PDB file of C-alpha atoms and ligand atoms in Angstrom:
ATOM      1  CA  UNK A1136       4.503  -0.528  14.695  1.00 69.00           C
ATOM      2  CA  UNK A1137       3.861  -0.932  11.095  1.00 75.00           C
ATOM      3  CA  UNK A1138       5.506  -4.290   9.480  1.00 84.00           C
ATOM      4  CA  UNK A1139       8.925  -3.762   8.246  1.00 88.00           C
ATOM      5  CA  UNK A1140       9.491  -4.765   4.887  1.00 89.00           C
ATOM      6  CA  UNK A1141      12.836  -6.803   4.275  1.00 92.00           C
ATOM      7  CA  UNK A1142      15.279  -5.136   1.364  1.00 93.00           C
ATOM      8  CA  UNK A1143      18.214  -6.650  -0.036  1.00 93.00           C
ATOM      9  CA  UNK A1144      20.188  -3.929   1.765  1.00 95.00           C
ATOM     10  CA  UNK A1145      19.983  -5.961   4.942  1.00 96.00           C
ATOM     11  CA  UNK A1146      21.476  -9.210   2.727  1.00 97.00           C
ATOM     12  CA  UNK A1147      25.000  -9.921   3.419  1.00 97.00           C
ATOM     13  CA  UNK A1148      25.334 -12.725   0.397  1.00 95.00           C
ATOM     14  CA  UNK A1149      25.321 -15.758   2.733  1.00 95.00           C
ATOM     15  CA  UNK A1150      22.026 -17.516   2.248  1.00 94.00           C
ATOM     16  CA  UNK A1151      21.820 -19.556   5.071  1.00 94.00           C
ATOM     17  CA  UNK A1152      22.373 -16.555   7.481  1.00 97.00           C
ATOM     18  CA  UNK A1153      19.981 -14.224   5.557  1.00 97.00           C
ATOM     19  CA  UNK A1154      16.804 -16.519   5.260  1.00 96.00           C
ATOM     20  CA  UNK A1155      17.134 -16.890   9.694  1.00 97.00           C
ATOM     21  CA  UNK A1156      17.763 -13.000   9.820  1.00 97.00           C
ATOM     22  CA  UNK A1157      14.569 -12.765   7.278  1.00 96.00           C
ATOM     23  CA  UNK A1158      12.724 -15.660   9.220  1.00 95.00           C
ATOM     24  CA  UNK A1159      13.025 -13.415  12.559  1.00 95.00           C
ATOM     25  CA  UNK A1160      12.056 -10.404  10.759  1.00 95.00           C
ATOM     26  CA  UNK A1161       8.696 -11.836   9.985  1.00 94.00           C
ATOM     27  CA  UNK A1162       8.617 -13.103  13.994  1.00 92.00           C
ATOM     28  CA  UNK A1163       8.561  -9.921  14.813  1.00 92.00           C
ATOM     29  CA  UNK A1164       5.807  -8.439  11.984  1.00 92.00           C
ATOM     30  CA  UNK A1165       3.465 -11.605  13.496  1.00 89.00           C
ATOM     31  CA  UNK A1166       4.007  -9.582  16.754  1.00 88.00           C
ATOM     32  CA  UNK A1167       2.885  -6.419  15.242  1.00 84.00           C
ATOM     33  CA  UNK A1168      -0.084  -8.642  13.913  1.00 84.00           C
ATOM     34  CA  UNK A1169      -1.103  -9.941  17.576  1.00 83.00           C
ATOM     35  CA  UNK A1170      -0.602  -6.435  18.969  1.00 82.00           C
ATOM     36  CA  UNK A1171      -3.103  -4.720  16.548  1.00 81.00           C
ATOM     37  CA  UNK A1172      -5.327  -7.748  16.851  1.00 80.00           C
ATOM     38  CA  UNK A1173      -6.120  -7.796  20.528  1.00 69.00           C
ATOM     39  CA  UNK A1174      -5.236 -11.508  21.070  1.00 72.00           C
ATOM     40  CA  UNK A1175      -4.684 -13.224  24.120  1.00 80.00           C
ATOM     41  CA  UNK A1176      -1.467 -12.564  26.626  1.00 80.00           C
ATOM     42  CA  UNK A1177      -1.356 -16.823  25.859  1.00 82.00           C
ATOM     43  CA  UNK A1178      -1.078 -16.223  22.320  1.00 82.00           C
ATOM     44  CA  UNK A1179       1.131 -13.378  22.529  1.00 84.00           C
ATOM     45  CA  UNK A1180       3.347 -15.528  24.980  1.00 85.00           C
ATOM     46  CA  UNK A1181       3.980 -18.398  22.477  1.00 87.00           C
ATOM     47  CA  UNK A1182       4.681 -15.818  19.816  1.00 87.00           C
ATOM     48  CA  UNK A1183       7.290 -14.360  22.068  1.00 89.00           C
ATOM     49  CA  UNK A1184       8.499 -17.713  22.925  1.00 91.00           C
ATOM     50  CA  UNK A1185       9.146 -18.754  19.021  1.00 92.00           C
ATOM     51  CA  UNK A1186      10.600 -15.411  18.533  1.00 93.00           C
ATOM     52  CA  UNK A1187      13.433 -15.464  21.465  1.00 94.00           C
ATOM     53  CA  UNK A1188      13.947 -19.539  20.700  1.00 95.00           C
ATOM     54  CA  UNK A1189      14.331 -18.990  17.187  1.00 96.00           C
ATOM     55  CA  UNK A1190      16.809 -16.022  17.760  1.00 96.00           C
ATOM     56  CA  UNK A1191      18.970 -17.636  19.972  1.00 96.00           C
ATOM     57  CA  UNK A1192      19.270 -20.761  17.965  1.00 97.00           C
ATOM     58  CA  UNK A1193      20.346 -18.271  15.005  1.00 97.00           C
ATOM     59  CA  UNK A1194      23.245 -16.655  17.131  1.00 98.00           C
ATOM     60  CA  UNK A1195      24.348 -20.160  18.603  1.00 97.00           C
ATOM     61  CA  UNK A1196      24.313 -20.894  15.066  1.00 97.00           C
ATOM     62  CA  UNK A1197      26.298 -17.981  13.853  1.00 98.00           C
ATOM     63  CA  UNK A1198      29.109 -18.246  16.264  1.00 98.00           C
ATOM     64  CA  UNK A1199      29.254 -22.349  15.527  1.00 97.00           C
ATOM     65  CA  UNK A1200      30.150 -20.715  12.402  1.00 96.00           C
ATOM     66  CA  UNK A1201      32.819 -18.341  13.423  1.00 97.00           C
ATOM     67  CA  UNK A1202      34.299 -20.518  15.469  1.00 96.00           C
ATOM     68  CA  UNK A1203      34.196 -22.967  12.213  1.00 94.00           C
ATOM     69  CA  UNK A1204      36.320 -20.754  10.356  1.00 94.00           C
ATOM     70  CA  UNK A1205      38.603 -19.379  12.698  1.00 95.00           C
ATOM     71  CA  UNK A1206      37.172 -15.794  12.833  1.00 97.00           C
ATOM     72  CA  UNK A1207      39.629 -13.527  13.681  1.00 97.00           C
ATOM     73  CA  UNK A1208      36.877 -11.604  15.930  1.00 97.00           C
ATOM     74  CA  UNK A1209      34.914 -14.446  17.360  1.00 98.00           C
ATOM     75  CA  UNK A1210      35.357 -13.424  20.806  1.00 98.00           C
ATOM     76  CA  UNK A1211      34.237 -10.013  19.993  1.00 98.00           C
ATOM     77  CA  UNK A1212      31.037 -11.002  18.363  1.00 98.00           C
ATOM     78  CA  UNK A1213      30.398 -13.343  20.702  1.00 98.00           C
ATOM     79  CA  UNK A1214      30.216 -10.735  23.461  1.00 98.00           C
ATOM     80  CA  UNK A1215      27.809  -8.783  21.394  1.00 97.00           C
ATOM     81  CA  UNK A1216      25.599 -11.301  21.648  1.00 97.00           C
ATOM     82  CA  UNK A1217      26.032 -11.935  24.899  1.00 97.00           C
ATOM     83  CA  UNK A1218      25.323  -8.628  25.866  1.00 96.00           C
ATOM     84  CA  UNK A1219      21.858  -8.207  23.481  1.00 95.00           C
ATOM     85  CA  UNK A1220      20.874 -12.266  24.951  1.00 94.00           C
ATOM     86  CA  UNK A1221      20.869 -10.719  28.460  1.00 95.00           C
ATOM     87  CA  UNK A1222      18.844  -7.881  27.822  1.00 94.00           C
ATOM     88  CA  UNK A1223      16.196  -9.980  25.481  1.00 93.00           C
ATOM     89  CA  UNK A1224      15.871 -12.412  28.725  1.00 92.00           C
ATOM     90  CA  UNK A1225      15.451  -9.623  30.708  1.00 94.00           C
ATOM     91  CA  UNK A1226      12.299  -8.688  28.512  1.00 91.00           C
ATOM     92  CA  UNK A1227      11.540 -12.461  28.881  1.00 89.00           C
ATOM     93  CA  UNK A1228      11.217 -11.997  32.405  1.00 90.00           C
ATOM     94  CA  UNK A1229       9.042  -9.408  32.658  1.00 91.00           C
ATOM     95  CA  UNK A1230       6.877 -10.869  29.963  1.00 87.00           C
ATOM     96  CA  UNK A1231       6.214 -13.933  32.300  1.00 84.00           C
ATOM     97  CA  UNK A1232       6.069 -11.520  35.317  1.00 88.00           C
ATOM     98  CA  UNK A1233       2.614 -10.203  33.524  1.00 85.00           C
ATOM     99  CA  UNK A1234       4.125  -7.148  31.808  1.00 88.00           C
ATOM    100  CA  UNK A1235       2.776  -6.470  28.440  1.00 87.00           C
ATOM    101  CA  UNK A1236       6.232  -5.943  26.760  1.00 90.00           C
ATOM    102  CA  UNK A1237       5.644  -7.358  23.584  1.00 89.00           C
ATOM    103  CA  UNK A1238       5.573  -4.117  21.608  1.00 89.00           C
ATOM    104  CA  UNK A1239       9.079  -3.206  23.354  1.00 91.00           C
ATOM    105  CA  UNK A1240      10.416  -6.429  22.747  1.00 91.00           C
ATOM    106  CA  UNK A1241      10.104  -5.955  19.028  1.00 91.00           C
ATOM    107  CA  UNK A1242      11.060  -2.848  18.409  1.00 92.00           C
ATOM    108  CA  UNK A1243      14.180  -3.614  19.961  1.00 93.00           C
ATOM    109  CA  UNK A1244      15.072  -6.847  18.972  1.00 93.00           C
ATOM    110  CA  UNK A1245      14.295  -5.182  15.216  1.00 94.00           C
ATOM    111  CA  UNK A1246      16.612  -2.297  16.103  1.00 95.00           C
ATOM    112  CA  UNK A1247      19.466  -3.909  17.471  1.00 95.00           C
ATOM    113  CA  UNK A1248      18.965  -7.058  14.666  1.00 96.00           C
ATOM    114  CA  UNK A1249      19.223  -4.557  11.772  1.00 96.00           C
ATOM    115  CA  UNK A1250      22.087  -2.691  13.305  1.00 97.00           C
ATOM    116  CA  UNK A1251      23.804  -5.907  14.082  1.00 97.00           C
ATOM    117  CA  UNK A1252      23.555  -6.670  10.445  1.00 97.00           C
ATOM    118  CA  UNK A1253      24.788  -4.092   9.124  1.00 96.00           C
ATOM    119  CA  UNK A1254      27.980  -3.305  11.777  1.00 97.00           C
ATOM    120  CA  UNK A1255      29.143  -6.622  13.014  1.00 97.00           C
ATOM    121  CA  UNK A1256      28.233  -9.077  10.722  1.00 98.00           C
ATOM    122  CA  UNK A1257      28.874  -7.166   7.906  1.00 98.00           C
ATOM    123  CA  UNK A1258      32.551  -7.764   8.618  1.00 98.00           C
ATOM    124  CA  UNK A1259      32.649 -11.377   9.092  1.00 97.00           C
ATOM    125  CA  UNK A1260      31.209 -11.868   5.689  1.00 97.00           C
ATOM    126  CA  UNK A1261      34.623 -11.561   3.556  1.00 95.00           C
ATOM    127  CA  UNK A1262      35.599 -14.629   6.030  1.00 95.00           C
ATOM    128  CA  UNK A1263      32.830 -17.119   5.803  1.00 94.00           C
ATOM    129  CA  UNK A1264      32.975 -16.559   1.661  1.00 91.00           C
ATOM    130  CA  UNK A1265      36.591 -17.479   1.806  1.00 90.00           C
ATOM    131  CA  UNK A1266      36.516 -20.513   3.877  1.00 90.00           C
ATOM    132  CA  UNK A1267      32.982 -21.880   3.640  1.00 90.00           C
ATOM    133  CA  UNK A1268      31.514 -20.589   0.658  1.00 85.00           C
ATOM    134  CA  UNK A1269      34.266 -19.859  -2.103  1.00 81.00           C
ATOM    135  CA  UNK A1270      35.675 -21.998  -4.960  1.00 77.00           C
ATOM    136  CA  UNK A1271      38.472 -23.675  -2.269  1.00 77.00           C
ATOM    137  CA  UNK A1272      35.849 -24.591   0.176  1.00 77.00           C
ATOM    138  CA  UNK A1273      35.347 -28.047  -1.516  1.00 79.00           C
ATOM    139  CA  UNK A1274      34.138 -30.174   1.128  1.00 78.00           C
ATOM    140  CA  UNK A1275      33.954 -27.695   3.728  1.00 82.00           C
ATOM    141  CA  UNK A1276      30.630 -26.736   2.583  1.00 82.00           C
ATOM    142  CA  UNK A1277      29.076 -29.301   3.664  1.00 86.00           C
ATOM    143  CA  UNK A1278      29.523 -28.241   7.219  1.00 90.00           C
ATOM    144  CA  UNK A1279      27.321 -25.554   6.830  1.00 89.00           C
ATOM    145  CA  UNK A1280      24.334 -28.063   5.998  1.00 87.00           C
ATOM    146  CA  UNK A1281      25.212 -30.128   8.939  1.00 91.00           C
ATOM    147  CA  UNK A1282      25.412 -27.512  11.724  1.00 94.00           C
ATOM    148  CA  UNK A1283      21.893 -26.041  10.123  1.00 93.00           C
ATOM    149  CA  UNK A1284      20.628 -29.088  10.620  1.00 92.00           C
ATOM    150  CA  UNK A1285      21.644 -29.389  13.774  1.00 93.00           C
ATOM    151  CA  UNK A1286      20.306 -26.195  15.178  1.00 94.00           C
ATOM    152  CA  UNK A1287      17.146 -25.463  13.690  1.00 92.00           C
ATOM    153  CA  UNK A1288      15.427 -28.864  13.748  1.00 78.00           C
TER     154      UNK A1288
HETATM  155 FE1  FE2 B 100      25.861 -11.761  14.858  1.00 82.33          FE
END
């Protein structure tokens, strides 16, 4: 699978969110890397390990952030990502069972992040501008550099 090259069509204009959905983007080109490389299953296992930890921190983060502002749809989105979290440790499992379904795993955690973009989170965007981001946020800002920090350290 060649390396997919981000574009600003995949930014939805909240910076925190699109540097983690660009930071799992280039998870999954390092996978395309190992694949094409011949490296070790070990190697290829702690790849796949960063990958799925980093992704799920990113939607824990994402709906500590709808919940923040009262998204109208949180429960909604929250099954989405239920559903997709299922199915990656699913992949997960088979991965540690021996199977080599690295290549699988990225070509569908690529498809369904880029979809996912572009369909669900597209329409929380409006939302998070208005409460967290916009010129009445003031102080509520600040939350967003707290609950980062929280998450991704
Ligand atoms: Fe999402």
């Amino acid at each position: 699978m060649p390396h997919f090259v981000w574009s600003s069509e995949y930014e939805l204009g909240i910076p925190v969110i699109d540097a983690q959905h660009k930071r799992i983007i280039e998870y999954i080109n390092r996978i395309d890397d190992v694949l094409s490389n011949d490296t070790s299953q070990e190697a290829m296992n702690a790849i796949l390990t960063n990958l799925v930890d980093y992704t799920f921190s990113h939607l824990a983060f994402e709906e500590a952030m709808l919940e923040e502002i009262g998204y109208e749809d949180f429960h909604g989105h929250q099954l989405t990502h239920k559903t997709f979290t299922r199915l990656i440790e699913n992949l997960c499992h088979r991965a540690r069972q021996g199977e080599p379904v690295a290549a699988e795993l990225a070509a569908f955690l690529r498809n369904w992040l880029l979809t996912h973009i572009m369909s669900e989170d597209a329409r929380y965007v409006e939302a998070v501008h208005e409460y967290l981001l916009g010129n009445e946020a003031g102080r509520r800002r600040y939350w967003l550099h707290k609950t980062v920090t929280r998450y991704f350290q």
